[in-house]
């Protein structure tokens, strides 16, 4: 292949490192037509638990994000061939949340939809599935994204005979979102085990979390202007109409209390607290994904190209370090090295997650979560994977590579490599 060592991507096609340029015309015709690009990307603000966005269901928030992403793409709504949305806690949101987002955003009734549940990696997985569909020639224009309203997750009452002594309500957030189903304990217990295994102290986790909050505060205006589609709050008898334009969580921190917070999941020698873990939140994120063929036909200016992606799985109790097994797969497939990645987004499910993965992969901390992360702005489970991919597509500089990685319950992880156009 013109004197260069070839590399095989997930699509099975070979490409030459020489073709990793910003000029789309340098790719062979058929390969370029089947290249997946992120054309537009946006999200709602992230609301705190039972706060500003609690009046909206997950599909309603998703409708706002999908509609905005479609409008930002400048593509005719009739061109959209599929919508895939990640959503974890689907009790009482109604049938097929992705379908609700699609129709709510005004896309044609003939547009197929699919809701994806891969726990915290749900939103990211939609990008991967749609990129594969583009590579295979099955579609040219689609919407990917993720949604969650943790404020509206119901309590469950199991069906069946009522036992002696009465029935017990089960918190849907804890049961379907935050419990390791294999070991029957909270995901925070897994985080504690990771901290012990890697000898990551409470102080290290607190310092990381405080830094996350400070980065979120320092970059709030930039993030709001580049990433966020405002949410309109309708007027009621008690309040006037308003608009939410900023993430809510990072403003609620009190650094003076950080060191005094009790450990949650392990009382003796515990390290994980409410301060250095992510919070319960509401939000939605979406992006328009298009093929090289569509980009050329419609004169689009892509934000980034999806270079490669991978999943990985480890023992469920070790889920915090699963990203460190997904990332090397991508590097091997593309021939890139850790030092070739200019910007990293590793989801902050817990501070210890990022600390452990940075250590395992030997990543420069200065390149990771430069605007803060889930610890400081929140972690609406189905949304977060989409948010961190969009972050890279919007904030990388031309030609730079960015890697997004996210762990998920059950011992899994997903990662995506993008290159800014």
Short mmCIF file of N, CA, C and O in Angstrom, two decimals, residues 207-265:
data_model
loop_
_atom_site.label_atom_id
_atom_site.label_comp_id
_atom_site.label_asym_id
_atom_site.label_seq_id
_atom_site.Cartn_x
_atom_site.Cartn_y
_atom_site.Cartn_z
N UNK A 207 -8.36 15.41 46.51
CA UNK A 207 -7.63 16.41 45.73
C UNK A 207 -8.09 16.38 44.27
O UNK A 207 -8.25 17.43 43.64
N UNK A 208 -8.27 15.17 43.73
CA UNK A 208 -8.74 15.05 42.35
C UNK A 208 -10.13 15.68 42.21
O UNK A 208 -10.40 16.42 41.25
N UNK A 209 -11.02 15.39 43.16
CA UNK A 209 -12.39 15.92 43.10
C UNK A 209 -12.41 17.44 43.20
O UNK A 209 -13.12 18.12 42.44
N UNK A 210 -11.64 17.98 44.11
CA UNK A 210 -11.58 19.44 44.27
C UNK A 210 -11.06 20.09 42.99
O UNK A 210 -11.59 21.12 42.53
N UNK A 211 -10.07 19.46 42.38
CA UNK A 211 -9.55 19.97 41.11
C UNK A 211 -10.61 19.91 40.02
O UNK A 211 -10.72 20.81 39.17
N UNK A 212 -11.41 18.85 40.02
CA UNK A 212 -12.49 18.72 39.05
C UNK A 212 -13.50 19.86 39.20
O UNK A 212 -13.93 20.47 38.22
N UNK A 213 -13.86 20.17 40.44
CA UNK A 213 -14.80 21.26 40.71
C UNK A 213 -14.21 22.60 40.25
O UNK A 213 -14.91 23.43 39.66
N UNK A 214 -12.95 22.80 40.51
CA UNK A 214 -12.32 24.07 40.13
C UNK A 214 -12.23 24.23 38.62
O UNK A 214 -12.45 25.31 38.08
N UNK A 215 -11.90 23.13 37.94
CA UNK A 215 -11.84 23.18 36.48
C UNK A 215 -13.22 23.44 35.89
O UNK A 215 -13.35 24.18 34.90
N UNK A 216 -14.24 22.82 36.46
CA UNK A 216 -15.61 23.05 35.97
C UNK A 216 -16.02 24.50 36.14
O UNK A 216 -16.65 25.09 35.25
N UNK A 217 -15.68 25.07 37.29
CA UNK A 217 -16.04 26.48 37.54
C UNK A 217 -15.27 27.41 36.61
O UNK A 217 -15.84 28.36 36.05
N UNK A 218 -13.99 27.15 36.44
CA UNK A 218 -13.15 28.02 35.60
C UNK A 218 -13.57 27.98 34.12
O UNK A 218 -13.37 28.97 33.41
N UNK A 219 -14.10 26.86 33.68
CA UNK A 219 -14.44 26.71 32.25
C UNK A 219 -15.93 26.83 31.97
O UNK A 219 -16.37 26.60 30.85
N UNK A 220 -16.72 27.19 32.97
CA UNK A 220 -18.17 27.18 32.85
C UNK A 220 -18.68 28.01 31.67
O UNK A 220 -19.55 27.58 30.92
N UNK A 221 -18.15 29.21 31.50
CA UNK A 221 -18.62 30.07 30.41
C UNK A 221 -18.29 29.47 29.05
O UNK A 221 -19.12 29.48 28.13
N UNK A 222 -17.10 28.94 28.90
CA UNK A 222 -16.69 28.32 27.64
C UNK A 222 -17.56 27.11 27.35
O UNK A 222 -18.06 26.94 26.22
N UNK A 223 -17.75 26.27 28.35
CA UNK A 223 -18.57 25.06 28.17
C UNK A 223 -20.00 25.41 27.80
O UNK A 223 -20.59 24.82 26.91
N UNK A 224 -20.54 26.39 28.49
CA UNK A 224 -21.92 26.79 28.22
C UNK A 224 -22.08 27.29 26.79
O UNK A 224 -23.04 26.95 26.09
N UNK A 225 -21.11 28.08 26.32
CA UNK A 225 -21.23 28.66 24.98
C UNK A 225 -21.02 27.64 23.88
O UNK A 225 -21.62 27.73 22.82
N UNK A 226 -20.18 26.62 24.12
CA UNK A 226 -19.84 25.67 23.07
C UNK A 226 -20.67 24.39 23.10
O UNK A 226 -20.89 23.77 22.07
N UNK A 227 -21.11 23.97 24.27
CA UNK A 227 -21.72 22.66 24.41
C UNK A 227 -23.22 22.66 24.67
O UNK A 227 -23.92 21.73 24.28
N UNK A 228 -23.72 23.68 25.35
CA UNK A 228 -25.04 23.59 25.96
C UNK A 228 -26.15 24.26 25.16
O UNK A 228 -26.01 25.40 24.72
N UNK A 229 -27.23 23.52 24.99
CA UNK A 229 -28.48 24.06 24.49
C UNK A 229 -29.36 24.37 25.70
O UNK A 229 -29.67 23.47 26.48
N UNK A 230 -29.77 25.62 25.90
CA UNK A 230 -30.55 25.97 27.09
C UNK A 230 -31.87 25.21 27.17
O UNK A 230 -32.45 24.82 26.15
N UNK A 231 -32.34 25.03 28.39
CA UNK A 231 -33.64 24.41 28.63
C UNK A 231 -34.60 25.48 29.14
O UNK A 231 -34.31 26.18 30.12
N UNK A 232 -35.71 25.62 28.44
CA UNK A 232 -36.72 26.62 28.82
C UNK A 232 -37.62 26.06 29.91
O UNK A 232 -38.22 24.99 29.75
N UNK A 233 -37.73 26.78 31.01
CA UNK A 233 -38.61 26.39 32.11
C UNK A 233 -39.91 27.18 31.97
O UNK A 233 -39.91 28.41 32.04
N UNK A 234 -41.03 26.50 31.74
CA UNK A 234 -42.29 27.22 31.54
C UNK A 234 -42.78 27.92 32.80
O UNK A 234 -42.45 27.52 33.92
N UNK A 235 -43.53 28.97 32.60
CA UNK A 235 -44.09 29.73 33.73
C UNK A 235 -45.16 28.92 34.44
O UNK A 235 -45.86 28.10 33.84
N UNK A 236 -45.27 29.14 35.73
CA UNK A 236 -46.33 28.54 36.55
C UNK A 236 -46.99 29.65 37.37
O UNK A 236 -46.58 30.81 37.30
N UNK A 237 -47.95 29.28 38.18
CA UNK A 237 -48.60 30.27 39.03
C UNK A 237 -47.64 30.82 40.08
O UNK A 237 -47.81 31.94 40.57
N UNK A 238 -46.62 30.04 40.40
CA UNK A 238 -45.69 30.44 41.45
C UNK A 238 -44.42 31.10 40.93
O UNK A 238 -43.70 31.75 41.70
N UNK A 239 -44.09 30.90 39.63
CA UNK A 239 -42.85 31.46 39.13
C UNK A 239 -42.94 31.83 37.66
O UNK A 239 -43.76 31.28 36.93
N UNK A 240 -42.12 32.77 37.27
CA UNK A 240 -42.09 33.21 35.88
C UNK A 240 -41.29 32.21 35.03
O UNK A 240 -40.54 31.38 35.55
N UNK A 241 -41.46 32.30 33.73
CA UNK A 241 -40.69 31.47 32.82
C UNK A 241 -39.20 31.81 32.98
O UNK A 241 -38.84 32.96 33.24
N UNK A 242 -38.36 30.81 32.83
CA UNK A 242 -36.93 31.04 32.98
C UNK A 242 -36.16 30.13 32.03
O UNK A 242 -36.76 29.34 31.29
N UNK A 243 -34.86 30.23 32.06
CA UNK A 243 -34.02 29.45 31.16
C UNK A 243 -32.81 28.93 31.94
O UNK A 243 -32.15 29.68 32.66
N UNK A 244 -32.54 27.63 31.80
CA UNK A 244 -31.36 27.03 32.43
C UNK A 244 -30.27 26.93 31.38
O UNK A 244 -30.45 26.27 30.35
N UNK A 245 -29.16 27.59 31.62
CA UNK A 245 -28.09 27.65 30.62
C UNK A 245 -26.77 27.06 31.11
O UNK A 245 -25.82 26.97 30.34
N UNK A 246 -26.72 26.66 32.37
CA UNK A 246 -25.46 26.24 32.97
C UNK A 246 -25.64 24.97 33.79
O UNK A 246 -26.73 24.72 34.32
N UNK A 247 -24.59 24.19 33.91
CA UNK A 247 -24.62 23.03 34.79
C UNK A 247 -24.80 23.51 36.23
O UNK A 247 -24.28 24.55 36.63
N UNK A 248 -25.51 22.71 36.98
CA UNK A 248 -25.90 23.15 38.32
C UNK A 248 -24.97 22.65 39.42
O UNK A 248 -24.73 23.33 40.41
N UNK A 249 -24.41 21.48 39.26
CA UNK A 249 -23.76 20.78 40.37
C UNK A 249 -22.51 21.47 40.91
O UNK A 249 -22.30 21.54 42.12
N UNK A 250 -21.66 22.00 40.03
CA UNK A 250 -20.37 22.52 40.49
C UNK A 250 -20.51 23.73 41.41
O UNK A 250 -19.59 24.07 42.18
N UNK A 251 -21.67 24.38 41.37
CA UNK A 251 -21.91 25.54 42.23
C UNK A 251 -22.34 25.16 43.64
O UNK A 251 -22.44 26.02 44.51
N UNK A 252 -22.58 23.89 43.88
CA UNK A 252 -23.11 23.46 45.17
C UNK A 252 -22.03 22.96 46.14
O UNK A 252 -22.33 22.56 47.26
N UNK A 253 -20.78 22.98 45.72
CA UNK A 253 -19.71 22.42 46.54
C UNK A 253 -19.31 23.35 47.68
O UNK A 253 -19.37 24.58 47.56
N UNK A 254 -18.91 22.75 48.79
CA UNK A 254 -18.35 23.48 49.93
C UNK A 254 -17.02 22.81 50.27
O UNK A 254 -16.99 21.77 50.92
N UNK A 255 -15.93 23.40 49.81
CA UNK A 255 -14.62 22.79 50.00
C UNK A 255 -14.24 22.66 51.48
O UNK A 255 -13.45 21.79 51.86
N UNK A 256 -14.82 23.50 52.32
CA UNK A 256 -14.51 23.44 53.75
C UNK A 256 -15.00 22.15 54.39
O UNK A 256 -14.49 21.74 55.44
N UNK A 257 -15.98 21.50 53.76
CA UNK A 257 -16.55 20.28 54.34
C UNK A 257 -15.92 19.01 53.76
O UNK A 257 -16.20 17.91 54.24
N UNK A 258 -15.12 19.16 52.71
CA UNK A 258 -14.60 18.00 52.00
C UNK A 258 -13.90 17.00 52.92
O UNK A 258 -14.18 15.80 52.90
N UNK A 259 -12.98 17.51 53.72
CA UNK A 259 -12.17 16.62 54.57
C UNK A 259 -12.99 15.98 55.69
O UNK A 259 -12.59 14.94 56.23
N UNK A 260 -14.14 16.57 56.01
CA UNK A 260 -14.95 16.05 57.12
C UNK A 260 -16.05 15.08 56.66
O UNK A 260 -16.73 14.49 57.49
N UNK A 261 -16.23 14.94 55.35
CA UNK A 261 -17.28 14.05 54.86
C UNK A 261 -17.01 12.60 55.25
O UNK A 261 -15.88 12.12 55.16
N UNK A 262 -18.06 11.92 55.68
CA UNK A 262 -17.91 10.52 56.08
C UNK A 262 -17.76 9.64 54.85
O UNK A 262 -18.32 9.93 53.78
N UNK A 263 -17.00 8.57 54.97
CA UNK A 263 -16.93 7.59 53.89
C UNK A 263 -18.25 6.85 53.84
O UNK A 263 -18.88 6.59 54.88
N UNK A 264 -18.69 6.49 52.64
CA UNK A 264 -20.04 5.97 52.45
C UNK A 264 -20.11 4.45 52.44
O UNK A 264 -21.00 3.84 53.02
N UNK A 265 -19.15 3.82 51.79
CA UNK A 265 -19.27 2.39 51.51
C UNK A 265 -18.38 1.51 52.38
O UNK A 265 -18.52 0.30 52.39
#
